[in-house]
Structures are given as structure tokens and as C-alpha cells.
mmCIF file with all atom_site columns, C-alpha atoms in Angstrom:
data_model
loop_
_atom_site.group_PDB
_atom_site.id
_atom_site.type_symbol
_atom_site.label_atom_id
_atom_site.label_alt_id
_atom_site.label_comp_id
_atom_site.label_asym_id
_atom_site.label_entity_id
_atom_site.label_seq_id
_atom_site.pdbx_PDB_ins_code
_atom_site.Cartn_x
_atom_site.Cartn_y
_atom_site.Cartn_z
_atom_site.occupancy
_atom_site.B_iso_or_equiv
_atom_site.pdbx_formal_charge
_atom_site.auth_seq_id
_atom_site.auth_comp_id
_atom_site.auth_asym_id
_atom_site.auth_atom_id
_atom_site.pdbx_PDB_model_num
ATOM 1   C CA . MET X 1 1   ? -174.020 37.963 -56.050 1.00 68.00 ? 1   MET X CA 1
ATOM 2   C CA . SER X 1 2   ? -177.385 39.730 -56.075 1.00 85.00 ? 2   SER X CA 1
ATOM 3   C CA . ALA X 1 3   ? -179.075 40.576 -59.343 1.00 96.00 ? 3   ALA X CA 1
ATOM 4   C CA . VAL X 1 4   ? -179.337 44.031 -60.925 1.00 98.00 ? 4   VAL X CA 1
ATOM 5   C CA . VAL X 1 5   ? -182.927 44.454 -62.051 1.00 98.00 ? 5   VAL X CA 1
ATOM 6   C CA . ALA X 1 6   ? -184.006 47.428 -64.223 1.00 98.00 ? 6   ALA X CA 1
ATOM 7   C CA . THR X 1 7   ? -187.725 48.100 -63.765 1.00 97.00 ? 7   THR X CA 1
ATOM 8   C CA . MET X 1 8   ? -189.754 50.667 -65.665 1.00 96.00 ? 8   MET X CA 1
ATOM 9   C CA . SER X 1 9   ? -193.233 51.560 -66.806 1.00 97.00 ? 9   SER X CA 1
ATOM 10  C CA . ILE X 1 10  ? -193.355 52.482 -70.497 1.00 97.00 ? 10  ILE X CA 1
ATOM 11  C CA . THR X 1 11  ? -195.899 53.348 -73.122 1.00 97.00 ? 11  THR X CA 1
ATOM 12  C CA . LEU X 1 12  ? -196.527 51.011 -76.074 1.00 97.00 ? 12  LEU X CA 1
ATOM 13  C CA . ASP X 1 13  ? -194.264 53.171 -78.200 1.00 96.00 ? 13  ASP X CA 1
ATOM 14  C CA . GLY X 1 14  ? -191.448 52.831 -75.643 1.00 97.00 ? 14  GLY X CA 1
ATOM 15  C CA . PHE X 1 15  ? -191.415 56.124 -73.767 1.00 97.00 ? 15  PHE X CA 1
ATOM 16  C CA . GLY X 1 16  ? -190.807 56.150 -70.004 1.00 96.00 ? 16  GLY X CA 1
ATOM 17  C CA . SER X 1 17  ? -190.944 59.894 -69.469 1.00 95.00 ? 17  SER X CA 1
ATOM 18  C CA . GLY X 1 18  ? -191.212 63.183 -71.237 1.00 89.00 ? 18  GLY X CA 1
ATOM 19  C CA . ILE X 1 19  ? -189.208 66.326 -71.618 1.00 89.00 ? 19  ILE X CA 1
ATOM 20  C CA . HIS X 1 20  ? -189.862 69.679 -69.918 1.00 88.00 ? 20  HIS X CA 1
ATOM 21  C CA . GLN X 1 21  ? -190.287 68.148 -66.499 1.00 89.00 ? 21  GLN X CA 1
ATOM 22  C CA . THR X 1 22  ? -191.606 70.428 -63.722 1.00 87.00 ? 22  THR X CA 1
ATOM 23  C CA . GLU X 1 23  ? -192.628 69.995 -60.128 1.00 86.00 ? 23  GLU X CA 1
ATOM 24  C CA . GLU X 1 24  ? -196.249 69.904 -61.234 1.00 87.00 ? 24  GLU X CA 1
ATOM 25  C CA . ARG X 1 25  ? -195.492 67.447 -64.063 1.00 89.00 ? 25  ARG X CA 1
ATOM 26  C CA . PRO X 1 26  ? -193.042 64.772 -62.888 1.00 88.00 ? 26  PRO X CA 1
ATOM 27  C CA . PHE X 1 27  ? -193.114 63.035 -66.294 1.00 90.00 ? 27  PHE X CA 1
ATOM 28  C CA . GLY X 1 28  ? -192.892 66.211 -68.396 1.00 88.00 ? 28  GLY X CA 1
ATOM 29  C CA . GLU X 1 29  ? -195.032 66.208 -71.508 1.00 89.00 ? 29  GLU X CA 1
ATOM 30  C CA . VAL X 1 30  ? -195.958 62.580 -71.096 1.00 90.00 ? 30  VAL X CA 1
ATOM 31  C CA . PRO X 1 31  ? -199.167 62.371 -69.000 1.00 90.00 ? 31  PRO X CA 1
ATOM 32  C CA . GLU X 1 32  ? -198.617 60.245 -65.882 1.00 89.00 ? 32  GLU X CA 1
ATOM 33  C CA . ARG X 1 33  ? -201.902 58.553 -66.720 1.00 90.00 ? 33  ARG X CA 1
ATOM 34  C CA . ALA X 1 34  ? -200.280 57.124 -69.879 1.00 93.00 ? 34  ALA X CA 1
ATOM 35  C CA . LEU X 1 35  ? -197.703 55.373 -67.745 1.00 95.00 ? 35  LEU X CA 1
ATOM 36  C CA . HIS X 1 36  ? -199.359 54.560 -64.425 1.00 95.00 ? 36  HIS X CA 1
ATOM 37  C CA . ARG X 1 37  ? -203.074 54.294 -64.985 1.00 96.00 ? 37  ARG X CA 1
ATOM 38  C CA . TRP X 1 38  ? -202.767 50.567 -64.178 1.00 97.00 ? 38  TRP X CA 1
ATOM 39  C CA . MET X 1 39  ? -201.101 51.282 -60.844 1.00 96.00 ? 39  MET X CA 1
ATOM 40  C CA . VAL X 1 40  ? -203.531 53.996 -59.756 1.00 95.00 ? 40  VAL X CA 1
ATOM 41  C CA . GLU X 1 41  ? -206.853 52.554 -61.030 1.00 97.00 ? 41  GLU X CA 1
ATOM 42  C CA . THR X 1 42  ? -206.254 48.798 -60.648 1.00 97.00 ? 42  THR X CA 1
ATOM 43  C CA . PRO X 1 43  ? -203.775 48.355 -57.812 1.00 97.00 ? 43  PRO X CA 1
ATOM 44  C CA . ASP X 1 44  ? -205.370 45.153 -56.476 1.00 97.00 ? 44  ASP X CA 1
ATOM 45  C CA . GLU X 1 45  ? -205.101 43.490 -59.892 1.00 98.00 ? 45  GLU X CA 1
ATOM 46  C CA . ASN X 1 46  ? -201.442 44.334 -60.094 1.00 98.00 ? 46  ASN X CA 1
ATOM 47  C CA . ARG X 1 47  ? -200.503 44.000 -56.398 1.00 97.00 ? 47  ARG X CA 1
ATOM 48  C CA . ALA X 1 48  ? -197.668 41.492 -56.978 1.00 97.00 ? 48  ALA X CA 1
ATOM 49  C CA . GLU X 1 49  ? -195.963 43.648 -59.611 1.00 97.00 ? 49  GLU X CA 1
ATOM 50  C CA . ILE X 1 50  ? -196.383 46.840 -57.616 1.00 96.00 ? 50  ILE X CA 1
ATOM 51  C CA . ASP X 1 51  ? -194.805 45.149 -54.597 1.00 96.00 ? 51  ASP X CA 1
ATOM 52  C CA . ALA X 1 52  ? -191.981 43.784 -56.750 1.00 96.00 ? 52  ALA X CA 1
ATOM 53  C CA . ILE X 1 53  ? -191.033 47.248 -58.015 1.00 96.00 ? 53  ILE X CA 1
ATOM 54  C CA . VAL X 1 54  ? -190.046 48.286 -54.487 1.00 95.00 ? 54  VAL X CA 1
ATOM 55  C CA . ASP X 1 55  ? -188.695 44.919 -53.324 1.00 96.00 ? 55  ASP X CA 1
ATOM 56  C CA . ALA X 1 56  ? -184.975 45.465 -53.398 1.00 98.00 ? 56  ALA X CA 1
ATOM 57  C CA . GLY X 1 57  ? -182.107 45.908 -50.982 1.00 98.00 ? 57  GLY X CA 1
ATOM 58  C CA . ALA X 1 58  ? -181.061 49.180 -52.674 1.00 98.00 ? 58  ALA X CA 1
ATOM 59  C CA . PHE X 1 59  ? -182.108 51.382 -55.542 1.00 98.00 ? 59  PHE X CA 1
ATOM 60  C CA . ILE X 1 60  ? -180.390 53.580 -58.180 1.00 98.00 ? 60  ILE X CA 1
ATOM 61  C CA . MET X 1 61  ? -182.097 56.412 -59.935 1.00 98.00 ? 61  MET X CA 1
ATOM 62  C CA . GLY X 1 62  ? -181.243 59.423 -62.053 1.00 96.00 ? 62  GLY X CA 1
ATOM 63  C CA . ARG X 1 63  ? -181.541 62.953 -60.788 1.00 95.00 ? 63  ARG X CA 1
ATOM 64  C CA . ASN X 1 64  ? -184.506 63.692 -62.988 1.00 93.00 ? 64  ASN X CA 1
ATOM 65  C CA . MET X 1 65  ? -186.457 60.836 -61.367 1.00 94.00 ? 65  MET X CA 1
ATOM 66  C CA . TYR X 1 66  ? -185.544 62.188 -58.017 1.00 95.00 ? 66  TYR X CA 1
ATOM 67  C CA . GLY X 1 67  ? -186.832 65.645 -58.758 1.00 92.00 ? 67  GLY X CA 1
ATOM 68  C CA . PRO X 1 68  ? -187.013 68.668 -61.077 1.00 90.00 ? 68  PRO X CA 1
ATOM 69  C CA . VAL X 1 69  ? -184.138 70.683 -59.516 1.00 89.00 ? 69  VAL X CA 1
ATOM 70  C CA . ARG X 1 70  ? -181.439 71.340 -62.059 1.00 88.00 ? 70  ARG X CA 1
ATOM 71  C CA . GLY X 1 71  ? -177.827 72.500 -61.548 1.00 90.00 ? 71  GLY X CA 1
ATOM 72  C CA . GLU X 1 72  ? -176.675 73.234 -58.014 1.00 91.00 ? 72  GLU X CA 1
ATOM 73  C CA . TRP X 1 73  ? -178.931 72.189 -55.202 1.00 90.00 ? 73  TRP X CA 1
ATOM 74  C CA . ASP X 1 74  ? -180.609 75.572 -54.455 1.00 85.00 ? 74  ASP X CA 1
ATOM 75  C CA . ARG X 1 75  ? -183.688 74.322 -52.524 1.00 86.00 ? 75  ARG X CA 1
ATOM 76  C CA . ASP X 1 76  ? -184.621 71.689 -49.968 1.00 89.00 ? 76  ASP X CA 1
ATOM 77  C CA . TRP X 1 77  ? -186.091 69.124 -52.357 1.00 91.00 ? 77  TRP X CA 1
ATOM 78  C CA . ARG X 1 78  ? -186.757 65.601 -50.835 1.00 92.00 ? 78  ARG X CA 1
ATOM 79  C CA . GLY X 1 79  ? -188.271 63.772 -53.692 1.00 92.00 ? 79  GLY X CA 1
ATOM 80  C CA . TRP X 1 80  ? -191.764 63.365 -55.192 1.00 91.00 ? 80  TRP X CA 1
ATOM 81  C CA . TRP X 1 81  ? -193.016 60.853 -52.641 1.00 94.00 ? 81  TRP X CA 1
ATOM 82  C CA . GLY X 1 82  ? -193.627 62.831 -49.429 1.00 93.00 ? 82  GLY X CA 1
ATOM 83  C CA . PRO X 1 83  ? -192.053 62.137 -46.017 1.00 95.00 ? 83  PRO X CA 1
ATOM 84  C CA . ASN X 1 84  ? -192.296 58.347 -46.361 1.00 97.00 ? 84  ASN X CA 1
ATOM 85  C CA . PRO X 1 85  ? -191.095 57.287 -49.816 1.00 97.00 ? 85  PRO X CA 1
ATOM 86  C CA . PRO X 1 86  ? -191.968 53.754 -50.965 1.00 96.00 ? 86  PRO X CA 1
ATOM 87  C CA . TYR X 1 87  ? -188.405 52.420 -51.177 1.00 97.00 ? 87  TYR X CA 1
ATOM 88  C CA . HIS X 1 88  ? -187.631 51.739 -47.504 1.00 97.00 ? 88  HIS X CA 1
ATOM 89  C CA . ALA X 1 89  ? -183.995 51.153 -48.430 1.00 98.00 ? 89  ALA X CA 1
ATOM 90  C CA . PRO X 1 90  ? -180.960 53.137 -49.472 1.00 98.00 ? 90  PRO X CA 1
ATOM 91  C CA . VAL X 1 91  ? -181.479 54.981 -52.811 1.00 98.00 ? 91  VAL X CA 1
ATOM 92  C CA . PHE X 1 92  ? -178.445 56.147 -54.749 1.00 98.00 ? 92  PHE X CA 1
ATOM 93  C CA . VAL X 1 93  ? -179.182 59.242 -56.896 1.00 98.00 ? 93  VAL X CA 1
ATOM 94  C CA . LEU X 1 94  ? -176.856 59.996 -59.828 1.00 98.00 ? 94  LEU X CA 1
ATOM 95  C CA . THR X 1 95  ? -175.947 63.676 -60.019 1.00 97.00 ? 95  THR X CA 1
ATOM 96  C CA . HIS X 1 96  ? -173.076 65.986 -60.990 1.00 96.00 ? 96  HIS X CA 1
ATOM 97  C CA . HIS X 1 97  ? -173.595 68.135 -57.913 1.00 96.00 ? 97  HIS X CA 1
ATOM 98  C CA . PRO X 1 98  ? -172.681 66.910 -54.349 1.00 96.00 ? 98  PRO X CA 1
ATOM 99  C CA . HIS X 1 99  ? -175.420 66.812 -51.729 1.00 96.00 ? 99  HIS X CA 1
ATOM 100 C CA . ASP X 1 100 ? -175.579 65.469 -48.231 1.00 96.00 ? 100 ASP X CA 1
ATOM 101 C CA . SER X 1 101 ? -177.560 62.262 -47.730 1.00 97.00 ? 101 SER X CA 1
ATOM 102 C CA . ILE X 1 102 ? -181.196 62.722 -46.754 1.00 97.00 ? 102 ILE X CA 1
ATOM 103 C CA . GLU X 1 103 ? -182.781 60.301 -44.334 1.00 97.00 ? 103 GLU X CA 1
ATOM 104 C CA . MET X 1 104 ? -186.558 59.892 -44.670 1.00 97.00 ? 104 MET X CA 1
ATOM 105 C CA . ALA X 1 105 ? -189.258 58.097 -42.765 1.00 96.00 ? 105 ALA X CA 1
ATOM 106 C CA . GLY X 1 106 ? -189.677 54.326 -43.249 1.00 96.00 ? 106 GLY X CA 1
ATOM 107 C CA . GLY X 1 107 ? -186.061 53.475 -43.865 1.00 96.00 ? 107 GLY X CA 1
ATOM 108 C CA . THR X 1 108 ? -185.436 55.348 -47.127 1.00 97.00 ? 108 THR X CA 1
ATOM 109 C CA . THR X 1 109 ? -182.183 57.306 -47.293 1.00 98.00 ? 109 THR X CA 1
ATOM 110 C CA . PHE X 1 110 ? -181.234 59.176 -50.474 1.00 98.00 ? 110 PHE X CA 1
ATOM 111 C CA . HIS X 1 111 ? -177.498 59.194 -51.145 1.00 98.00 ? 111 HIS X CA 1
ATOM 112 C CA . PHE X 1 112 ? -176.065 61.403 -53.948 1.00 98.00 ? 112 PHE X CA 1
ATOM 113 C CA . VAL X 1 113 ? -173.392 59.885 -56.134 1.00 98.00 ? 113 VAL X CA 1
ATOM 114 C CA . THR X 1 114 ? -171.227 62.211 -58.304 1.00 98.00 ? 114 THR X CA 1
ATOM 115 C CA . ASP X 1 115 ? -168.744 59.684 -59.701 1.00 97.00 ? 115 ASP X CA 1
ATOM 116 C CA . GLY X 1 116 ? -170.841 57.742 -62.197 1.00 97.00 ? 116 GLY X CA 1
ATOM 117 C CA . ILE X 1 117 ? -172.987 54.692 -62.753 1.00 98.00 ? 117 ILE X CA 1
ATOM 118 C CA . HIS X 1 118 ? -170.259 52.114 -61.687 1.00 98.00 ? 118 HIS X CA 1
ATOM 119 C CA . ALA X 1 119 ? -169.619 53.807 -58.404 1.00 98.00 ? 119 ALA X CA 1
ATOM 120 C CA . ALA X 1 120 ? -173.388 54.003 -57.685 1.00 98.00 ? 120 ALA X CA 1
ATOM 121 C CA . LEU X 1 121 ? -173.738 50.333 -58.469 1.00 98.00 ? 121 LEU X CA 1
ATOM 122 C CA . GLU X 1 122 ? -170.810 49.392 -56.207 1.00 98.00 ? 122 GLU X CA 1
ATOM 123 C CA . ARG X 1 123 ? -172.353 51.313 -53.374 1.00 98.00 ? 123 ARG X CA 1
ATOM 124 C CA . ALA X 1 124 ? -175.813 49.911 -54.003 1.00 98.00 ? 124 ALA X CA 1
ATOM 125 C CA . ARG X 1 125 ? -174.452 46.371 -54.004 1.00 97.00 ? 125 ARG X CA 1
ATOM 126 C CA . ASP X 1 126 ? -172.694 46.921 -50.708 1.00 97.00 ? 126 ASP X CA 1
ATOM 127 C CA . ALA X 1 127 ? -175.882 48.320 -49.205 1.00 97.00 ? 127 ALA X CA 1
ATOM 128 C CA . ALA X 1 128 ? -178.143 45.593 -50.624 1.00 97.00 ? 128 ALA X CA 1
ATOM 129 C CA . GLY X 1 129 ? -176.160 42.649 -49.305 1.00 96.00 ? 129 GLY X CA 1
ATOM 130 C CA . ASP X 1 130 ? -177.784 39.450 -50.622 1.00 96.00 ? 130 ASP X CA 1
ATOM 131 C CA . ARG X 1 131 ? -180.850 41.282 -51.992 1.00 97.00 ? 131 ARG X CA 1
ATOM 132 C CA . ASP X 1 132 ? -181.306 42.609 -55.486 1.00 98.00 ? 132 ASP X CA 1
ATOM 133 C CA . VAL X 1 133 ? -180.401 46.066 -56.680 1.00 98.00 ? 133 VAL X CA 1
ATOM 134 C CA . HIS X 1 134 ? -183.087 47.843 -58.727 1.00 98.00 ? 134 HIS X CA 1
ATOM 135 C CA . VAL X 1 135 ? -182.295 50.473 -61.304 1.00 98.00 ? 135 VAL X CA 1
ATOM 136 C CA . ALA X 1 136 ? -185.480 52.537 -60.955 1.00 97.00 ? 136 ALA X CA 1
ATOM 137 C CA . GLY X 1 137 ? -185.086 54.895 -63.867 1.00 93.00 ? 137 GLY X CA 1
ATOM 138 C CA . GLY X 1 138 ? -185.668 57.243 -65.524 1.00 94.00 ? 138 GLY X CA 1
ATOM 139 C CA . PRO X 1 139 ? -185.069 56.136 -69.123 1.00 97.00 ? 139 PRO X CA 1
ATOM 140 C CA . SER X 1 140 ? -181.647 57.828 -69.504 1.00 96.00 ? 140 SER X CA 1
ATOM 141 C CA . THR X 1 141 ? -180.347 56.125 -66.340 1.00 98.00 ? 141 THR X CA 1
ATOM 142 C CA . THR X 1 142 ? -181.684 52.752 -67.340 1.00 98.00 ? 142 THR X CA 1
ATOM 143 C CA . ASN X 1 143 ? -180.284 53.070 -70.821 1.00 98.00 ? 143 ASN X CA 1
ATOM 144 C CA . ALA X 1 144 ? -176.844 53.895 -69.386 1.00 98.00 ? 144 ALA X CA 1
ATOM 145 C CA . TYR X 1 145 ? -176.836 50.757 -67.253 1.00 98.00 ? 145 TYR X CA 1
ATOM 146 C CA . LEU X 1 146 ? -178.100 48.627 -70.199 1.00 98.00 ? 146 LEU X CA 1
ATOM 147 C CA . ALA X 1 147 ? -175.501 50.019 -72.557 1.00 97.00 ? 147 ALA X CA 1
ATOM 148 C CA . ALA X 1 148 ? -172.762 49.245 -70.048 1.00 97.00 ? 148 ALA X CA 1
ATOM 149 C CA . GLY X 1 149 ? -173.900 45.628 -69.670 1.00 96.00 ? 149 GLY X CA 1
ATOM 150 C CA . LEU X 1 150 ? -174.645 46.037 -65.983 1.00 97.00 ? 150 LEU X CA 1
ATOM 151 C CA . VAL X 1 151 ? -178.261 44.789 -65.930 1.00 98.00 ? 151 VAL X CA 1
ATOM 152 C CA . ASP X 1 152 ? -179.205 41.156 -65.259 1.00 98.00 ? 152 ASP X CA 1
ATOM 153 C CA . GLU X 1 153 ? -182.940 41.416 -65.628 1.00 98.00 ? 153 GLU X CA 1
ATOM 154 C CA . LEU X 1 154 ? -185.393 43.844 -67.174 1.00 98.00 ? 154 LEU X CA 1
ATOM 155 C CA . ALA X 1 155 ? -188.962 44.152 -65.761 1.00 98.00 ? 155 ALA X CA 1
ATOM 156 C CA . LEU X 1 156 ? -191.314 46.226 -67.915 1.00 98.00 ? 156 LEU X CA 1
ATOM 157 C CA . GLN X 1 157 ? -194.897 47.377 -67.295 1.00 98.00 ? 157 GLN X CA 1
ATOM 158 C CA . ILE X 1 158 ? -196.202 48.258 -70.786 1.00 98.00 ? 158 ILE X CA 1
ATOM 159 C CA . SER X 1 159 ? -199.269 50.451 -70.933 1.00 97.00 ? 159 SER X CA 1
ATOM 160 C CA . PRO X 1 160 ? -201.479 50.517 -74.010 1.00 97.00 ? 160 PRO X CA 1
ATOM 161 C CA . SER X 1 161 ? -200.825 54.242 -74.684 1.00 96.00 ? 161 SER X CA 1
ATOM 162 C CA . ILE X 1 162 ? -199.167 55.911 -77.631 1.00 96.00 ? 162 ILE X CA 1
ATOM 163 C CA . VAL X 1 163 ? -197.621 59.326 -76.744 1.00 95.00 ? 163 VAL X CA 1
ATOM 164 C CA . GLY X 1 164 ? -195.429 59.985 -79.811 1.00 94.00 ? 164 GLY X CA 1
ATOM 165 C CA . GLY X 1 165 ? -192.420 61.558 -78.009 1.00 94.00 ? 165 GLY X CA 1
ATOM 166 C CA . GLY X 1 166 ? -190.323 61.936 -74.914 1.00 94.00 ? 166 GLY X CA 1
ATOM 167 C CA . LEU X 1 167 ? -187.500 59.882 -73.422 1.00 96.00 ? 167 LEU X CA 1
ATOM 168 C CA . ARG X 1 168 ? -187.470 56.429 -74.915 1.00 97.00 ? 168 ARG X CA 1
ATOM 169 C CA . LEU X 1 169 ? -186.203 53.237 -73.265 1.00 98.00 ? 169 LEU X CA 1
ATOM 170 C CA . PHE X 1 170 ? -183.389 51.588 -75.304 1.00 97.00 ? 170 PHE X CA 1
ATOM 171 C CA . ASP X 1 171 ? -182.330 54.801 -77.122 1.00 96.00 ? 171 ASP X CA 1
ATOM 172 C CA . GLY X 1 172 ? -178.583 54.528 -77.700 1.00 94.00 ? 172 GLY X CA 1
ATOM 173 C CA . VAL X 1 173 ? -178.314 51.139 -75.987 1.00 96.00 ? 173 VAL X CA 1
ATOM 174 C CA . GLY X 1 174 ? -177.456 49.076 -79.077 1.00 93.00 ? 174 GLY X CA 1
ATOM 175 C CA . PRO X 1 175 ? -178.336 45.403 -79.626 1.00 94.00 ? 175 PRO X CA 1
ATOM 176 C CA . LEU X 1 176 ? -179.421 43.367 -76.576 1.00 95.00 ? 176 LEU X CA 1
ATOM 177 C CA . ARG X 1 177 ? -180.060 39.675 -76.279 1.00 95.00 ? 177 ARG X CA 1
ATOM 178 C CA . LEU X 1 178 ? -183.110 39.080 -74.011 1.00 97.00 ? 178 LEU X CA 1
ATOM 179 C CA . GLU X 1 179 ? -184.737 35.846 -72.774 1.00 97.00 ? 179 GLU X CA 1
ATOM 180 C CA . GLN X 1 180 ? -188.264 36.179 -71.644 1.00 98.00 ? 180 GLN X CA 1
ATOM 181 C CA . ILE X 1 181 ? -188.739 34.935 -68.038 1.00 97.00 ? 181 ILE X CA 1
ATOM 182 C CA . SER X 1 182 ? -192.409 35.743 -67.531 1.00 97.00 ? 182 SER X CA 1
ATOM 183 C CA . GLY X 1 183 ? -195.353 37.668 -68.896 1.00 98.00 ? 183 GLY X CA 1
ATOM 184 C CA . ARG X 1 184 ? -198.800 38.542 -67.643 1.00 98.00 ? 184 ARG X CA 1
ATOM 185 C CA . GLN X 1 185 ? -201.612 40.520 -69.219 1.00 97.00 ? 185 GLN X CA 1
ATOM 186 C CA . ALA X 1 186 ? -203.848 42.691 -66.964 1.00 97.00 ? 186 ALA X CA 1
ATOM 187 C CA . SER X 1 187 ? -206.732 44.969 -67.914 1.00 97.00 ? 187 SER X CA 1
ATOM 188 C CA . LEU X 1 188 ? -204.573 48.118 -68.207 1.00 97.00 ? 188 LEU X CA 1
ATOM 189 C CA . VAL X 1 189 ? -201.047 46.796 -68.558 1.00 98.00 ? 189 VAL X CA 1
ATOM 190 C CA . THR X 1 190 ? -198.825 43.929 -69.777 1.00 98.00 ? 190 THR X CA 1
ATOM 191 C CA . HIS X 1 191 ? -196.105 42.865 -67.400 1.00 98.00 ? 191 HIS X CA 1
ATOM 192 C CA . VAL X 1 192 ? -193.040 41.286 -69.052 1.00 98.00 ? 192 VAL X CA 1
ATOM 193 C CA . ARG X 1 193 ? -189.796 40.235 -67.430 1.00 98.00 ? 193 ARG X CA 1
ATOM 194 C CA . TYR X 1 194 ? -186.607 39.425 -69.389 1.00 98.00 ? 194 TYR X CA 1
ATOM 195 C CA . ARG X 1 195 ? -183.186 38.041 -68.538 1.00 97.00 ? 195 ARG X CA 1
ATOM 196 C CA . VAL X 1 196 ? -180.400 40.071 -70.222 1.00 97.00 ? 196 VAL X CA 1
ATOM 197 C CA . LEU X 1 197 ? -178.035 37.625 -71.889 1.00 96.00 ? 197 LEU X CA 1
ATOM 198 C CA . PRO X 1 198 ? -174.367 38.174 -72.577 1.00 89.00 ? 198 PRO X CA 1
ATOM 199 C CA . ALA X 1 199 ? -173.629 39.708 -75.961 1.00 82.00 ? 199 ALA X CA 1
ATOM 200 C CA . GLU X 1 200 ? -172.651 37.290 -78.662 1.00 74.00 ? 200 GLU X CA 1
ATOM 201 C CA . THR X 1 201 ? -169.015 37.371 -79.687 1.00 52.00 ? 201 THR X CA 1
ATOM 202 C CA . ALA X 1 202 ? -167.654 36.803 -83.138 1.00 41.00 ? 202 ALA X CA 1
#
């Protein structure tokens, strides 16, 4: 069976996004620079990790990562990434409000899942075949999958920024047993990958 890999860029104090998200501020009150300066300013130095983020057979993301629209779908929003999103695979968006699938250029199709994280994972596994499924965030979605014990590996891109507030990775998750698989320091980020181990039983 393919692996479920949660991948996320976070600040040194653990935040992966902020509150008060708008179309102009995809990460809310957390400056995008605090999270993705490494990706924007030093892409060649981090090419392998950038490529790995979008190297999956299918993706899962929360509605806030997909866009700033709240409640019923009252506008034609197609994601932050323009007409050719970087995923080039099926993307399953968690939402409480039904929406028809949206096919984009380059092979990305957004599907909207209203019946929870397990249903989204089942659909993503079917779509991915032998390839991995990536949980692409945001923090609340990643935390839900971690808390449910559905993540096999965790790939973090840790930026040397302190932002002091926002949506924090691991909030509400509880204890996790992690085994470090790899780590690499770059000029603007530290890349760390962990295997999520089964919980110890009494």
C-alpha cells in the first residue's frame, strides 16, 4: 500500500498558517515570507525538496488551503495557483459544502469531499494507485490526520522565523512517536523527515 505523507512548511515556533485569511493574504496574519522565503529566494538550493512536495499520486487539503471562500460556494474560486496548479494529480478538498469537481490545466482536478477525512483518504488512495498520498495542509487538516493515526511519514520544512501566533502544527494531536528518516540544513530552511511509529500500548 502507498504511504500517506504529511508535508508542511512551518516556522520555528511551529506555525503553518495564520488566522484572518483573505484572498490577498493566503496565510492570514503569518507573512508568507516567514514560511516560504526558502522556496522563493533559494529554489535551486532546495530543488529536491520542492519537487518532493508535489510528487504524489493524489493530494488532500483543507478548504482554507484551497481558498478564502467560507460557507456556501458563492463565487467561482479555483485555488491560489492560477490555471495550472503545481499538483498535476487529483486533489481532494475537505469541505462541508458540496461542489462539482474542477478540472484544471496540467492534470490537476479538485474534488470536494463532504464526508470527512477517512472518505477523502479512501478516494485519494484509489486515485493514487501505487504512488503516495500527500496531506498538503493546512495545519488543522494535517493535525486531524495525525490525531487519527493516518499518517505514515511527516516531511517538515522549518524556517528560522518566530511569528508568535496562528495555526500551529500538532495542536490537539496528542503524543506521537517519531523516527527521524532524514535531515538537511540549507541557508534559509531545515528539512526534516520523520516516520510516524505506532503508538505504544500498555
